[in-house]
Amino acid sequence: MRARLDEVTAGELALGGAVPALTCYDFTTALAVVGAAEDAGRPVILLVAPKTAAGPGGMRFIAALRGLADSASVPVLVQLDHAADPDLILAAAKAGADSVLADGSALEPAENAEFVAGVVRSLAGLDIVVEAELGALPGDEDDASAAAGADATAGMTDPATVAAFLEASGAGLLAVAVGNVHGNYKGEPHLDWNRLSAVKAAAGSLPLVLHGASGLTEADLGGAAAAGIGKVNINTELRTSTLAAVEEALPAMRAAGENMLGLLGVWTGSAAATAAWALELLRPQTPTT
Ligand code: 13P
């Protein structure tokens, strides 16, 4: 069912939980993620990478995810992730995305806020929730090894800039950089919880977003909601587990009469298991029933 990203994340936060957001490059993965959410009775977010949206059939893919989300028995959000192109953002919103990360993280905070405010204005009347990112995460959303040599402490969110940024940008959620990276971490990840606490104090009740969740410990992820994180983005973990499962099953499926259905079953099973793990880990502490 359709829902608003700000309301769903705030609702989960109030119960002590967070909503997982999983990158879907294809419809099979999205079906698996939505099925896992329905089994768990929990909301979930389908992330569309900007390269997917801008690629061949990108808008048709978003429209198909819209249909999938609307037919689900739980709230399913469709978000265009990390978009810096206003034309792509508007096209995705018209195709069926209900939220977008207007990514001005490469800009100075004041210019970033101006960029996000422009996106908010351009989407007025379309019922789209806009997430912003303040500070900049190292790495690349689509490349697991891009952050391998990166310093995770570079570009962290400055709590002193948060209140003015939110006021000027009109963002509904805020993605933070507190030692998190996109892709695989170089060594042990270390989140800066003190910084996160200062960001939360400045952001008030606005839900925060933790990108780069793959590779963080279960203790980190389990403690995220208490620190104000209402949305947790996962991509690499899903790609790694799905590709490993498909690679292992492929020879047997080829030998069994080019068994495409069997291979897709393995793919779906693996993606659903990763989604179920995230849904359970981020489940509210307070029983909802
Ligand atoms: P990971 O690939 O590190 O899980 O990051 C995903 C993400 O933040 C997508 O926006």
Tab-separated table of C-alpha atoms and ligand atoms in Angstrom:
chain	number	residue	atom	x	y	z
A	1	MET	CA	0.000	0.000	0.000
A	2	ARG	CA	1.084	3.553	-0.643
A	3	ALA	CA	2.348	5.580	2.320
A	4	ARG	CA	4.444	8.665	3.066
A	5	LEU	CA	8.116	8.037	3.837
A	6	ASP	CA	8.282	10.715	6.561
A	7	GLU	CA	5.196	9.347	8.328
A	8	VAL	CA	6.205	5.694	8.104
A	9	THR	CA	9.726	6.327	9.407
A	10	ALA	CA	8.483	8.629	12.191
A	11	GLY	CA	5.917	5.998	13.171
A	12	GLU	CA	8.533	3.246	13.374
A	13	LEU	CA	10.916	5.527	15.305
A	14	ALA	CA	8.193	6.264	17.848
A	15	LEU	CA	7.966	2.509	18.464
A	16	GLY	CA	11.754	2.119	18.675
A	17	GLY	CA	12.287	0.692	15.187
A	18	ALA	CA	13.549	1.702	11.758
A	19	VAL	CA	12.555	0.889	8.179
A	20	PRO	CA	15.011	-0.972	5.939
A	21	ALA	CA	15.569	0.440	2.453
A	22	LEU	CA	16.970	-2.069	-0.040
A	23	THR	CA	18.338	-1.250	-3.483
A	24	CYS	CA	16.522	-3.132	-6.236
A	25	TYR	CA	18.160	-3.214	-9.667
A	26	ASP	CA	15.523	-5.603	-10.989
A	27	PHE	CA	11.934	-6.708	-10.452
A	28	THR	CA	12.788	-10.194	-9.157
A	29	THR	CA	14.659	-8.691	-6.214
A	30	ALA	CA	11.836	-6.224	-5.561
A	31	LEU	CA	9.271	-9.060	-5.498
A	32	ALA	CA	11.425	-10.901	-2.964
A	33	VAL	CA	11.868	-7.826	-0.743
A	34	VAL	CA	8.147	-7.032	-0.754
A	35	GLY	CA	7.292	-10.679	-0.026
A	36	ALA	CA	9.666	-10.637	2.958
A	37	ALA	CA	8.074	-7.427	4.244
A	38	GLU	CA	4.590	-8.929	3.930
A	39	ASP	CA	5.734	-12.065	5.778
A	40	ALA	CA	7.214	-9.870	8.528
A	41	GLY	CA	4.192	-7.548	8.625
A	42	ARG	CA	6.598	-4.607	8.357
A	43	PRO	CA	7.012	-1.590	6.033
A	44	VAL	CA	9.887	-1.571	3.559
A	45	ILE	CA	11.488	0.832	1.090
A	46	LEU	CA	12.502	-0.105	-2.465
A	47	LEU	CA	15.466	2.041	-3.520
A	48	VAL	CA	16.098	2.769	-7.195
A	49	ALA	CA	19.662	3.772	-7.991
A	50	PRO	CA	19.991	6.851	-10.227
A	51	LYS	CA	21.877	4.825	-12.882
A	52	THR	CA	18.907	2.429	-13.005
A	53	ALA	CA	16.421	5.287	-13.271
A	54	ALA	CA	18.427	7.046	-15.980
A	55	GLY	CA	19.124	3.828	-17.896
A	56	PRO	CA	16.996	2.088	-20.536
A	57	GLY	CA	13.508	1.415	-19.199
A	58	GLY	CA	14.247	3.225	-15.947
A	59	MET	CA	10.910	5.008	-15.771
A	60	ARG	CA	9.001	1.843	-16.728
A	61	PHE	CA	10.823	0.067	-13.906
A	62	ILE	CA	9.735	2.738	-11.418
A	63	ALA	CA	6.153	2.483	-12.691
A	64	ALA	CA	6.283	-1.295	-12.218
A	65	LEU	CA	7.566	-0.849	-8.650
A	66	ARG	CA	4.690	1.578	-8.042
A	67	GLY	CA	2.230	-1.144	-9.036
A	68	LEU	CA	4.012	-3.655	-6.809
A	69	ALA	CA	4.024	-1.254	-3.848
A	70	ASP	CA	0.345	-0.381	-4.247
A	71	SER	CA	-0.662	-4.046	-4.322
A	72	ALA	CA	1.284	-4.949	-1.151
A	73	SER	CA	-0.477	-5.657	2.133
A	74	VAL	CA	2.078	-3.551	4.046
A	75	PRO	CA	3.381	0.004	3.389
A	76	VAL	CA	5.942	-0.159	0.570
A	77	LEU	CA	7.787	3.004	-0.449
A	78	VAL	CA	9.495	3.589	-3.805
A	79	GLN	CA	12.416	5.974	-3.542
A	80	LEU	CA	14.764	7.388	-6.161
A	81	ASP	CA	18.120	7.226	-4.362
A	82	HIS	CA	21.015	9.723	-4.618
A	83	ALA	CA	19.665	11.874	-7.412
A	84	ALA	CA	21.399	15.124	-8.325
A	85	ASP	CA	19.622	15.716	-11.639
A	86	PRO	CA	16.382	17.748	-11.211
A	87	ASP	CA	14.983	16.435	-14.510
A	88	LEU	CA	15.511	12.825	-13.447
A	89	ILE	CA	13.882	13.558	-10.077
A	90	LEU	CA	10.780	15.047	-11.673
A	91	ALA	CA	10.519	12.214	-14.203
A	92	ALA	CA	10.830	9.594	-11.440
A	93	ALA	CA	8.142	11.312	-9.364
A	94	LYS	CA	5.814	11.374	-12.352
A	95	ALA	CA	6.588	7.695	-13.078
A	96	GLY	CA	5.552	6.635	-9.572
A	97	ALA	CA	8.323	7.230	-7.028
A	98	ASP	CA	6.851	8.566	-3.763
A	99	SER	CA	10.136	9.859	-2.385
A	100	VAL	CA	13.530	10.988	-3.550
A	101	LEU	CA	16.962	11.595	-2.090
A	102	ALA	CA	17.856	14.996	-3.524
A	103	ASP	CA	21.604	14.525	-3.225
A	104	GLY	CA	23.455	17.824	-2.954
A	105	SER	CA	26.120	16.336	-0.695
A	106	ALA	CA	28.884	17.344	-3.113
A	107	LEU	CA	27.966	21.007	-2.511
A	108	GLU	CA	28.644	23.337	0.386
A	109	PRO	CA	25.796	23.222	2.985
A	110	ALA	CA	24.180	26.502	1.850
A	111	GLU	CA	24.224	25.468	-1.835
A	112	ASN	CA	23.066	21.983	-0.885
A	113	ALA	CA	20.095	23.491	0.988
A	114	GLU	CA	19.291	25.694	-2.021
A	115	PHE	CA	19.393	22.666	-4.331
A	116	VAL	CA	17.097	20.626	-2.047
A	117	ALA	CA	14.682	23.560	-1.629
A	118	GLY	CA	14.494	23.834	-5.435
A	119	VAL	CA	13.626	20.122	-5.672
A	120	VAL	CA	10.963	20.494	-2.961
A	121	ARG	CA	9.451	23.397	-4.945
A	122	SER	CA	9.530	21.477	-8.219
A	123	LEU	CA	7.657	18.555	-6.629
A	124	ALA	CA	4.971	20.659	-4.948
A	125	GLY	CA	1.533	19.090	-5.352
A	126	LEU	CA	2.899	15.641	-6.258
A	127	ASP	CA	2.900	14.303	-2.645
A	128	ILE	CA	6.590	13.381	-2.766
A	129	VAL	CA	8.781	13.245	0.340
A	130	VAL	CA	12.292	14.650	-0.100
A	131	GLU	CA	15.311	13.302	1.778
A	132	ALA	CA	18.522	15.344	1.856
A	133	GLU	CA	22.124	14.384	2.653
A	134	LEU	CA	24.357	16.665	4.696
A	135	GLY	CA	28.004	15.708	4.802
A	136	ALA	CA	29.233	13.236	2.194
A	137	LEU	CA	29.769	9.485	2.412
A	138	PRO	CA	32.859	8.012	0.780
A	139	GLY	CA	32.337	5.247	-1.773
A	140	ASP	CA	29.935	4.534	-4.606
A	141	GLU	CA	26.409	3.096	-4.220
A	142	ASP	CA	26.914	0.682	-7.129
A	143	ASP	CA	30.523	-0.382	-6.544
A	144	ALA	CA	31.280	-2.460	-3.435
A	145	SER	CA	35.025	-1.822	-3.560
A	146	ALA	CA	34.984	1.944	-4.198
A	147	ALA	CA	35.371	2.857	-0.502
A	148	ALA	CA	38.246	0.385	0.058
A	149	GLY	CA	40.907	3.089	0.335
A	150	ALA	CA	38.663	5.816	1.662
A	151	ASP	CA	38.817	7.602	4.986
A	152	ALA	CA	35.340	7.120	6.512
A	153	THR	CA	35.814	10.172	8.721
A	154	ALA	CA	36.173	12.533	5.735
A	155	GLY	CA	33.091	14.645	5.023
A	156	MET	CA	31.221	13.810	8.230
A	157	THR	CA	28.043	15.778	9.012
A	158	ASP	CA	28.748	18.898	11.079
A	159	PRO	CA	25.993	19.104	13.734
A	160	ALA	CA	26.412	22.913	13.828
A	161	THR	CA	25.115	23.155	10.248
A	162	VAL	CA	22.067	20.876	10.664
A	163	ALA	CA	19.353	23.215	12.008
A	164	ALA	CA	19.948	25.967	9.423
A	165	PHE	CA	20.206	23.384	6.648
A	166	LEU	CA	16.876	21.795	7.535
A	167	GLU	CA	15.191	25.161	7.859
A	168	ALA	CA	16.445	26.335	4.461
A	169	SER	CA	16.022	23.080	2.555
A	170	GLY	CA	12.574	21.904	3.699
A	171	ALA	CA	13.802	18.286	3.662
A	172	GLY	CA	11.587	15.644	5.300
A	173	LEU	CA	14.409	13.264	6.243
A	174	LEU	CA	18.151	13.760	6.691
A	175	ALA	CA	20.886	11.315	5.650
A	176	VAL	CA	23.950	11.620	7.854
A	177	ALA	CA	27.654	10.884	7.435
A	178	VAL	CA	28.970	9.639	10.791
A	179	GLY	CA	31.702	7.188	9.764
A	180	ASN	CA	29.467	5.180	7.416
A	181	VAL	CA	30.542	4.447	3.813
A	182	HIS	CA	28.905	3.055	0.680
A	183	GLY	CA	30.227	-0.430	-0.092
A	184	ASN	CA	32.762	-2.480	1.829
A	185	TYR	CA	34.452	-0.891	4.862
A	186	LYS	CA	38.222	-0.646	5.096
A	187	GLY	CA	38.795	-2.514	8.381
A	188	GLU	CA	36.319	-2.318	11.226
A	189	PRO	CA	33.601	0.322	10.872
A	190	HIS	CA	33.420	2.878	13.674
A	191	LEU	CA	30.308	5.034	13.829
A	192	ASP	CA	30.678	8.351	15.652
A	193	TRP	CA	27.725	8.009	18.061
A	194	ASN	CA	28.482	11.307	19.807
A	195	ARG	CA	28.254	13.130	16.499
A	196	LEU	CA	25.037	11.297	15.674
A	197	SER	CA	23.573	12.314	19.022
A	198	ALA	CA	24.441	15.975	18.347
A	199	VAL	CA	22.885	15.746	14.866
A	200	LYS	CA	19.726	14.231	16.356
A	201	ALA	CA	19.517	17.040	18.926
A	202	ALA	CA	19.738	19.600	16.104
A	203	ALA	CA	17.270	17.759	13.854
A	204	GLY	CA	14.526	17.419	16.500
A	205	SER	CA	11.896	14.855	15.552
A	206	LEU	CA	12.921	14.703	11.869
A	207	PRO	CA	13.880	11.089	10.999
A	208	LEU	CA	17.572	10.536	10.245
A	209	VAL	CA	18.818	8.106	7.612
A	210	LEU	CA	21.811	5.787	7.822
A	211	HIS	CA	23.308	4.975	4.424
A	212	GLY	CA	26.021	2.372	3.928
A	213	ALA	CA	24.568	-0.147	6.372
A	214	SER	CA	26.245	-3.164	4.730
A	215	GLY	CA	29.181	-4.261	6.878
A	216	LEU	CA	28.034	-2.546	10.072
A	217	THR	CA	27.601	-4.811	13.082
A	218	GLU	CA	24.190	-6.047	14.171
A	219	ALA	CA	24.732	-4.114	17.418
A	220	ASP	CA	25.235	-0.899	15.413
A	221	LEU	CA	22.124	-1.523	13.312
A	222	GLY	CA	20.058	-2.659	16.272
A	223	GLY	CA	20.982	0.543	18.134
A	224	ALA	CA	20.318	2.874	15.213
A	225	ALA	CA	16.662	3.651	15.986
A	226	ALA	CA	17.464	4.726	19.534
A	227	ALA	CA	19.856	7.263	17.990
A	228	GLY	CA	17.126	8.756	15.781
A	229	ILE	CA	17.715	6.681	12.626
A	230	GLY	CA	14.331	5.899	11.072
A	231	LYS	CA	15.596	4.523	7.741
A	232	VAL	CA	18.561	2.240	7.061
A	233	ASN	CA	19.901	1.869	3.504
A	234	ILE	CA	21.283	-1.502	2.404
A	235	ASN	CA	22.655	-2.325	-1.017
A	236	THR	CA	26.013	-4.166	-1.017
A	237	GLU	CA	24.835	-6.840	1.445
A	238	LEU	CA	21.932	-7.713	-0.859
A	239	ARG	CA	24.135	-7.790	-3.990
A	240	THR	CA	26.831	-9.907	-2.348
A	241	SER	CA	24.456	-12.530	-0.975
A	242	THR	CA	22.344	-12.713	-4.128
A	243	LEU	CA	25.315	-13.009	-6.499
A	244	ALA	CA	26.925	-15.687	-4.315
A	245	ALA	CA	23.716	-17.739	-4.230
A	246	VAL	CA	23.206	-17.412	-7.991
A	247	GLU	CA	26.840	-18.273	-8.754
A	248	GLU	CA	26.636	-21.423	-6.651
A	249	ALA	CA	23.347	-22.580	-8.173
A	250	LEU	CA	24.099	-21.697	-11.802
A	251	PRO	CA	25.948	-24.877	-12.933
A	252	ALA	CA	23.238	-27.172	-11.547
A	253	MET	CA	20.465	-25.062	-13.069
A	254	ARG	CA	22.158	-25.118	-16.467
A	255	ALA	CA	22.591	-28.882	-16.250
A	256	ALA	CA	18.916	-29.298	-15.275
A	257	GLY	CA	17.542	-28.281	-18.687
A	258	GLU	CA	18.506	-24.566	-18.514
A	259	ASN	CA	16.243	-24.193	-15.491
A	260	MET	CA	15.545	-20.460	-15.414
A	261	LEU	CA	12.642	-20.789	-12.979
A	262	GLY	CA	14.868	-22.693	-10.590
A	263	LEU	CA	17.573	-20.046	-10.815
A	264	LEU	CA	15.058	-17.268	-10.200
A	265	GLY	CA	13.811	-19.225	-7.185
A	266	VAL	CA	17.346	-19.265	-5.757
A	267	TRP	CA	17.688	-15.529	-6.484
A	268	THR	CA	14.368	-14.738	-4.808
A	269	GLY	CA	15.094	-16.941	-1.811
A	270	SER	CA	18.438	-15.282	-1.184
A	271	ALA	CA	17.141	-11.707	-1.592
A	272	ALA	CA	14.153	-12.464	0.648
A	273	ALA	CA	16.454	-13.892	3.338
A	274	THR	CA	18.589	-10.727	3.362
A	275	ALA	CA	15.490	-8.526	3.515
A	276	ALA	CA	13.998	-10.667	6.313
A	277	TRP	CA	17.239	-10.326	8.302
A	278	ALA	CA	17.122	-6.510	8.016
A	279	LEU	CA	13.392	-6.327	8.779
A	280	GLU	CA	13.871	-8.368	11.943
A	281	LEU	CA	16.964	-6.496	13.121
A	282	LEU	CA	15.236	-3.119	12.775
A	283	ARG	CA	11.889	-4.267	14.173
A	284	PRO	CA	10.419	-1.966	16.869
A	285	GLN	CA	11.113	-3.037	20.415
A	286	THR	CA	7.524	-2.215	21.414
A	287	PRO	CA	5.019	-4.841	20.213
A	288	THR	CA	2.766	-3.277	17.561
A	289	THR	CA	-0.201	-5.530	18.334
B	1	13P	P1	25.674	-0.100	1.134
B	1	13P	O1	25.866	-0.589	-0.262
B	1	13P	O2	26.978	0.176	1.780
B	1	13P	O3	24.788	-0.972	1.931
B	1	13P	O4	24.960	1.324	1.033
B	1	13P	C1	23.662	1.377	0.506
B	1	13P	C2	23.170	2.769	0.458
B	1	13P	O5	23.470	3.585	1.311
B	1	13P	C3	22.275	3.127	-0.651
B	1	13P	O6	21.925	4.465	-0.637
